[in-house]
Short mmCIF file of C-alpha atoms and ligand atoms in Angstrom, two decimals:
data_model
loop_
_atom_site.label_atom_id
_atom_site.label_comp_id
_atom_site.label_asym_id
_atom_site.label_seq_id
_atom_site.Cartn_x
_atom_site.Cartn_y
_atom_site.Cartn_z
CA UNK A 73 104.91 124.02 109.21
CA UNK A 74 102.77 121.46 107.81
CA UNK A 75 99.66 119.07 109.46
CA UNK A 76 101.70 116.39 110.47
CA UNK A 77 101.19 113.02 108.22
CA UNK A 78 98.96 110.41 110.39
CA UNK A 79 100.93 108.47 112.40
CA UNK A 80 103.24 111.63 113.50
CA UNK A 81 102.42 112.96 116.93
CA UNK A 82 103.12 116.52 116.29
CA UNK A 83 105.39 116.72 119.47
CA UNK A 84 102.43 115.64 121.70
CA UNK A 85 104.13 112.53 122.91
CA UNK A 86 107.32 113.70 125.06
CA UNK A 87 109.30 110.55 124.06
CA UNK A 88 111.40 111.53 127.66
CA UNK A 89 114.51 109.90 126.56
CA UNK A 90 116.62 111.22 129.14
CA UNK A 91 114.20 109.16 131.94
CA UNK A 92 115.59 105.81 129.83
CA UNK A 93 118.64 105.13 131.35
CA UNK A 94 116.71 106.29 134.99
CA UNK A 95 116.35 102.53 136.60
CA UNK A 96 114.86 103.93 139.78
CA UNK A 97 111.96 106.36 137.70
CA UNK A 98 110.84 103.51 135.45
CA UNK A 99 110.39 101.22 138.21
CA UNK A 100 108.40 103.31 140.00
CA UNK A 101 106.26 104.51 136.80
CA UNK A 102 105.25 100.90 136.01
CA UNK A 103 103.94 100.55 139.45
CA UNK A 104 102.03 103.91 139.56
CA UNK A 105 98.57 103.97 139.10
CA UNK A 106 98.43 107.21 137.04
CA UNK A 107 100.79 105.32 134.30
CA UNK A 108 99.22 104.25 131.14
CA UNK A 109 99.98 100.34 129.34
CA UNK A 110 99.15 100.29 125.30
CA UNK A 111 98.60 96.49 125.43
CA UNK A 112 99.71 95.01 121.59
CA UNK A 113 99.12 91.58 121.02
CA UNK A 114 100.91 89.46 118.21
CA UNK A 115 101.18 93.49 116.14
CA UNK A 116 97.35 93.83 116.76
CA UNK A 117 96.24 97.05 119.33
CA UNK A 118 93.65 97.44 121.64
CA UNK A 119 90.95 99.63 121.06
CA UNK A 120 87.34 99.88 122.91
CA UNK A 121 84.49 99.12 120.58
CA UNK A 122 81.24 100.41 121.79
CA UNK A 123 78.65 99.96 119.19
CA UNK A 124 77.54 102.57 117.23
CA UNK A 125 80.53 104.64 118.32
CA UNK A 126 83.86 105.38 116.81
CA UNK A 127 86.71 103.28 118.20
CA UNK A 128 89.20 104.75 120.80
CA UNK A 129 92.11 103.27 122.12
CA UNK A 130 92.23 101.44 125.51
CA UNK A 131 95.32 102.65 127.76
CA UNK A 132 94.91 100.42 130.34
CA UNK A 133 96.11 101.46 134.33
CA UNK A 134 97.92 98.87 136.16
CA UNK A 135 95.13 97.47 138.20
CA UNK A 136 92.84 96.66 135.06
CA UNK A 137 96.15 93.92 134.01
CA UNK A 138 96.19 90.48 135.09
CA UNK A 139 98.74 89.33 132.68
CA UNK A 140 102.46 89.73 132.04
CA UNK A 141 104.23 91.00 129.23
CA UNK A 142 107.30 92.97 128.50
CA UNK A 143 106.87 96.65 128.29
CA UNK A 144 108.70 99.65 126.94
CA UNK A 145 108.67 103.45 128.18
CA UNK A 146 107.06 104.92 125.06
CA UNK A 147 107.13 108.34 126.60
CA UNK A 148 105.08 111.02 128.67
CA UNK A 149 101.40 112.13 127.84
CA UNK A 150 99.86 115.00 130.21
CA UNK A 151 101.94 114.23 132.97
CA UNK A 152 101.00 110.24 132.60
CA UNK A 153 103.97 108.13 131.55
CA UNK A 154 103.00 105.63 128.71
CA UNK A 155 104.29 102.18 128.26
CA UNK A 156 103.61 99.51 125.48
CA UNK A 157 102.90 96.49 126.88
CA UNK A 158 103.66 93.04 124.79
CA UNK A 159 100.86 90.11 125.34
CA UNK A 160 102.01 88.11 122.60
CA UNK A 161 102.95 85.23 124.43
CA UNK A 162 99.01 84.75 125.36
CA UNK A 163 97.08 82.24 123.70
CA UNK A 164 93.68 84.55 125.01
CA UNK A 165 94.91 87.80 126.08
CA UNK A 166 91.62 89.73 126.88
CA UNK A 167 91.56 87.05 129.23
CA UNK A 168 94.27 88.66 131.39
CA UNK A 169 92.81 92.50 131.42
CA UNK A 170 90.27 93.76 133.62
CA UNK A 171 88.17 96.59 131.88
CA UNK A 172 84.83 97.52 132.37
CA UNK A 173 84.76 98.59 128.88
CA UNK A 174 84.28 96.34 125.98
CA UNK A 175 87.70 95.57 124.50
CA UNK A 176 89.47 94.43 121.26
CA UNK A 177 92.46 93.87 119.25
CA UNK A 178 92.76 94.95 116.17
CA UNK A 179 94.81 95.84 112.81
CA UNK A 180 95.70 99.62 113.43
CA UNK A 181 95.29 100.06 109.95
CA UNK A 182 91.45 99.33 110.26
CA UNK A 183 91.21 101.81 112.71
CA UNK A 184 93.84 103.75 112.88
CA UNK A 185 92.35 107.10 110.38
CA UNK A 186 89.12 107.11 113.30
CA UNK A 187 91.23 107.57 115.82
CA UNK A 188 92.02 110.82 118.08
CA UNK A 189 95.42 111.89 116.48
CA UNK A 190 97.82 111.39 119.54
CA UNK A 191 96.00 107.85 120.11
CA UNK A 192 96.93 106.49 116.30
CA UNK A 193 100.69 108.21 117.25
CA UNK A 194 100.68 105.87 120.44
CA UNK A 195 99.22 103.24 118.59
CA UNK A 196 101.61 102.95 115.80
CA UNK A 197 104.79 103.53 118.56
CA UNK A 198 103.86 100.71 120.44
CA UNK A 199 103.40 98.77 117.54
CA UNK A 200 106.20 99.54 116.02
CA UNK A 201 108.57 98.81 118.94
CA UNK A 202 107.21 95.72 120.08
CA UNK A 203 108.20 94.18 116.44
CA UNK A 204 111.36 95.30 116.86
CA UNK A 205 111.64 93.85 120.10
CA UNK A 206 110.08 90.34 118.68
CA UNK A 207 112.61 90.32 115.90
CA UNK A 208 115.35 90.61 117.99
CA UNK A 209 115.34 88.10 120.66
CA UNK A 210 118.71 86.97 119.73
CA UNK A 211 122.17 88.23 118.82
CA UNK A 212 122.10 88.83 115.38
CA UNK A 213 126.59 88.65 115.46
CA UNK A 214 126.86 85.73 118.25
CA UNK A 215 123.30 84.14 118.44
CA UNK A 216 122.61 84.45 122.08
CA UNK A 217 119.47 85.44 123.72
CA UNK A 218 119.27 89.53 124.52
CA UNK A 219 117.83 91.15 127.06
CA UNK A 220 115.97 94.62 127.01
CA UNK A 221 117.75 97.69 128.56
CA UNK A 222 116.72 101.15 128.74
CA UNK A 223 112.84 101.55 129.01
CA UNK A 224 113.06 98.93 126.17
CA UNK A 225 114.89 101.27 123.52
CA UNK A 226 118.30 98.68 123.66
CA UNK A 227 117.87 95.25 123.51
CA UNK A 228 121.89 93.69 124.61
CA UNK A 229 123.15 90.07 123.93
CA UNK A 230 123.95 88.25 126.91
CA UNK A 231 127.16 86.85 126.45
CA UNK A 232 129.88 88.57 128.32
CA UNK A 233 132.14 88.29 125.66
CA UNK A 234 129.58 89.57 122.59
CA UNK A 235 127.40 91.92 124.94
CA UNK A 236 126.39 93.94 122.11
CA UNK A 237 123.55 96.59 121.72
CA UNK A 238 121.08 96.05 119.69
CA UNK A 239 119.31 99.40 118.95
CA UNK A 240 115.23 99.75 117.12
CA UNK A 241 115.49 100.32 113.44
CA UNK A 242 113.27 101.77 111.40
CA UNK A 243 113.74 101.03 107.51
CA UNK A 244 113.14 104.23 105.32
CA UNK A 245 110.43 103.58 102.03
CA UNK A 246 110.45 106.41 99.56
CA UNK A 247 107.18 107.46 98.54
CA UNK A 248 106.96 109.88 95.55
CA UNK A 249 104.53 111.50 93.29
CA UNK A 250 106.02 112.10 89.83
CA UNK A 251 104.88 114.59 87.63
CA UNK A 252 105.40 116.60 84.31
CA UNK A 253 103.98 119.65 84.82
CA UNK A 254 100.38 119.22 84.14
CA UNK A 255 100.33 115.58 84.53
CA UNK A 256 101.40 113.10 87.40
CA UNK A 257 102.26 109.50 87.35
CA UNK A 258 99.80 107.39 89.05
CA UNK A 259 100.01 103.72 89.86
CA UNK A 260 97.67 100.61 90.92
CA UNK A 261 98.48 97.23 92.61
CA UNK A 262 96.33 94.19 92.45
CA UNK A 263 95.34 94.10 96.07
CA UNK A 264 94.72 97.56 96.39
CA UNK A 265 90.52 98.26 96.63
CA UNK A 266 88.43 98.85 93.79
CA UNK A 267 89.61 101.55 91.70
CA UNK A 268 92.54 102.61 93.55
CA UNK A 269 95.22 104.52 91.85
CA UNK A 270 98.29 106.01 94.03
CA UNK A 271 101.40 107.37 94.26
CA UNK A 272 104.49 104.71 93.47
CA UNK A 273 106.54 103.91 96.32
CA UNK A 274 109.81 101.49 97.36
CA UNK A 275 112.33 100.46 99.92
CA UNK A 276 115.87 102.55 100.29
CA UNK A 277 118.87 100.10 99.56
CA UNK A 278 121.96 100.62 101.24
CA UNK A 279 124.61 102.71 100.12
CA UNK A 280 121.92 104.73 98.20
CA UNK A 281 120.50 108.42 98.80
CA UNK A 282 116.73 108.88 99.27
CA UNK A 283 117.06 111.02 95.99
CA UNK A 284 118.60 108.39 94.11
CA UNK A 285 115.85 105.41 95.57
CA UNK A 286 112.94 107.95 94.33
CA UNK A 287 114.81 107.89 91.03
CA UNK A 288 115.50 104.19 90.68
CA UNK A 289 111.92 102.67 91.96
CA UNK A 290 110.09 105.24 89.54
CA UNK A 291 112.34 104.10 86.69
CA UNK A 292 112.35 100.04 88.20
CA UNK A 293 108.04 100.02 88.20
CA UNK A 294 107.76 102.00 84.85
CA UNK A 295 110.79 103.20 82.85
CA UNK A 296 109.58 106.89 83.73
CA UNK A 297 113.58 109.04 84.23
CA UNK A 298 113.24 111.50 86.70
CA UNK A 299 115.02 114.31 88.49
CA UNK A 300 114.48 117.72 90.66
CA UNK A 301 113.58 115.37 93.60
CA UNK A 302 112.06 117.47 96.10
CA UNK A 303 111.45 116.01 100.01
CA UNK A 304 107.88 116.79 101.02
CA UNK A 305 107.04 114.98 104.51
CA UNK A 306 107.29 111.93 106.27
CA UNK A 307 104.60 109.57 107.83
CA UNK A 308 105.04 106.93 110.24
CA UNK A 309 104.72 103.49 108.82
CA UNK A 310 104.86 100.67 111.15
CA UNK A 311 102.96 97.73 108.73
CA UNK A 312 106.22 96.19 110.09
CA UNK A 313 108.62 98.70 110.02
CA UNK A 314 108.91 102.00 108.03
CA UNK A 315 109.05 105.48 107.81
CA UNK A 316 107.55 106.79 104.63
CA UNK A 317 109.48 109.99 102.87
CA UNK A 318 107.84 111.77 100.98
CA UNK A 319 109.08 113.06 97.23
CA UNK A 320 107.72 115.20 94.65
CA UNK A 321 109.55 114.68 91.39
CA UNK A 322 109.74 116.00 87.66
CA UNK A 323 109.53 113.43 84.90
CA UNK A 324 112.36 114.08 81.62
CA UNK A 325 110.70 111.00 80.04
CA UNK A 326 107.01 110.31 79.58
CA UNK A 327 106.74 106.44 77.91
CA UNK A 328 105.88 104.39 80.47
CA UNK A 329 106.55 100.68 80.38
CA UNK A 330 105.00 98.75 83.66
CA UNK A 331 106.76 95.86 85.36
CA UNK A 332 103.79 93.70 86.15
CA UNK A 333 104.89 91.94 89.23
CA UNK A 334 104.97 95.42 90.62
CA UNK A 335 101.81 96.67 89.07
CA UNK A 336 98.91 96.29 87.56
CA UNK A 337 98.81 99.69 85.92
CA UNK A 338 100.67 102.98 85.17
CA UNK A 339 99.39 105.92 83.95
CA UNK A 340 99.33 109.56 83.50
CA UNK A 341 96.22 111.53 84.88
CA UNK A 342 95.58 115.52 83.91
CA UNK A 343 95.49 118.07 86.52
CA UNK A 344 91.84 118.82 85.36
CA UNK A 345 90.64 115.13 85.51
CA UNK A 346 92.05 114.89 88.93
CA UNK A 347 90.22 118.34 90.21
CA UNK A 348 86.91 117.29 88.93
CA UNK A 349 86.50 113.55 89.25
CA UNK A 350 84.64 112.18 91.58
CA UNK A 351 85.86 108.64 93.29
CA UNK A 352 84.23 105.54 91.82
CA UNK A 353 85.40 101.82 91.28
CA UNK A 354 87.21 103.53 87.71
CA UNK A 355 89.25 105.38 89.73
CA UNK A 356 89.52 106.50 93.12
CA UNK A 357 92.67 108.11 95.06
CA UNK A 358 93.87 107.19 98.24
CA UNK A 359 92.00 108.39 101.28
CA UNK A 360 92.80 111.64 102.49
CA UNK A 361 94.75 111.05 106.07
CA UNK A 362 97.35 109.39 104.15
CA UNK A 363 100.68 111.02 102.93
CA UNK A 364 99.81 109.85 98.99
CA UNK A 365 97.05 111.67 99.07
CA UNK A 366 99.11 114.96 100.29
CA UNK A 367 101.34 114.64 98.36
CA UNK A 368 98.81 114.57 95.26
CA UNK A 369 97.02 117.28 96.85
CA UNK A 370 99.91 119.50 96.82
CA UNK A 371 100.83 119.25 93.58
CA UNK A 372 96.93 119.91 92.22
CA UNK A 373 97.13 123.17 94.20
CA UNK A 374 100.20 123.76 93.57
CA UNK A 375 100.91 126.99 90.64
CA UNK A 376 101.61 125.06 87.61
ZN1 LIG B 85 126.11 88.49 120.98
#
């Protein structure tokens, strides 16, 4: 098997689904002292900052919160049973937790590549879910409020007569490095740092395979046809919502023609150039914990 892609907890995390439905277990896990909260607050996390140190994340025991929140079972951690825990209502919410250790929150992308690889998994979970459960307050078929069930992993409208589940979504991006043998397709956004060139990526549509999205984004952002559509791995994504998948992808045309409110440039870069360059603010590729960068990395060590 491959590293995982950041984000992914490698099976770590023991997402314990059978202990959802378990009314009696869950209360007594949020009142156990050996259970762990991962406070997120408005989609920022917690982490410790000491200075001069990398950041961690701060799982917080019971006694060290003051404040309320809704939480949801995330899952079981060596023998500890994990639980986000949603401050967003606060106006101050480092106001209502009681660590000796100095505390933040933070974007998890900021920090999220210096953290311990089962802490960014947590991280991004309990991100993840706590959007899900902040988008989905109400009914989306009758309008009334919804209540969470199940450790948090069912949110169910309140009217007797609707009282239907609501279940967390997660919408799929395709994320694909196109090639033509000795050359791959690069891309560059605006807002992306200095220099950055990546992979080209897009949203799934419904009623449409994941090979047919690679297909139609590639073609969509710069007229480049494509087929032999290979999956290569998937990364977490919760900046809301989103699983990456990643492609690799053979080009059978080479013009490329940009769309401009996608990008600001399109190119083709040779094997060689890519093997030898070193980043500057010309070009630079994405950092290396990220699934663009694997999948470029594949492909340049890949037998042409
Ligand atoms: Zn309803």
């Amino acid at each position: 098997m491959k590293d995982a892609n950041f984000y992914a907890a490698q099976g770590v995390v023991d997402r314990a689904g059978w202990r959802r439905k378990d009314k009696d277990w869950l209360t007594q896990r949020l009142s156990d002292p050996e259970s762990r909260f991962v406070p997120v607050w408005r989609s920022q996390n917690l982490v410790v900052s000491l200075a001069g140190a990398a950041p961690q994340a701060a799982f917080l025991a019971r006694h060290e919160i003051a404040a309320e929140g809704e939480s949801v079972l995330l899952g079981i951690f060596e023998e500890r049973a994990y639980f986000a825990l949603d401050l967003s209502p606060a106006e101050a919410p480092l106001e209502g937790l009681r660590s000796e250790l100095p505390l933040e929150f933070t974007d998890l992308r900021r920090v999220g590549p210096l953290l311990a690889r089962h802490e960014g998994s947590l991280l991004a979970y309990a991100r993840g879910i706590t959007y899900w459960h902040s988008r989905h307050r109400f009914c989306g078929i009758c309008g009334s409020p919804t209540h969470s069930e199940e450790g948090g992993h069912v949110r169910r409208c309140t009217n007797p007569q609707c009282n239907a589940p609501h279940f967390p979504r997660t919408d799929p991006a395709v994320i694909m490095l196109v090639h033509d043998g000795e050359r791959c397709l690069l891309g560059r956004q605006r807002i992306w740092p200095a220099g950055m060139h990546s992979t080209l990526a897009g949203f799934v549509e419904p009623g449409e395979s994941l090979e047919e999205a690679v297909a139609r984004e590639v073609e969509e952002e710069t007229a480049v046809r494509v087929d032999q559509v290979s999956y290569h791995s998937s990364q977490p994504w919760p900046f809301p919502a989103s699983i990456m998948l990643g492609f690799h992808a053979r080009a059978r045309s080479t013009e490329i023609r940009v769309d401009h409110s996608e990008l600001e440039d399109a190119r083709w870069y040779d094997r060689n150039f890519l093997l030898t360059h070193q980043d500057d603010d010309q070009f630079r590729m994405p950092r290396k914990d990220s699934i663009a960068r694997r999948l470029i990395e594949d492909w340049l060590r890949r037998d042409a």
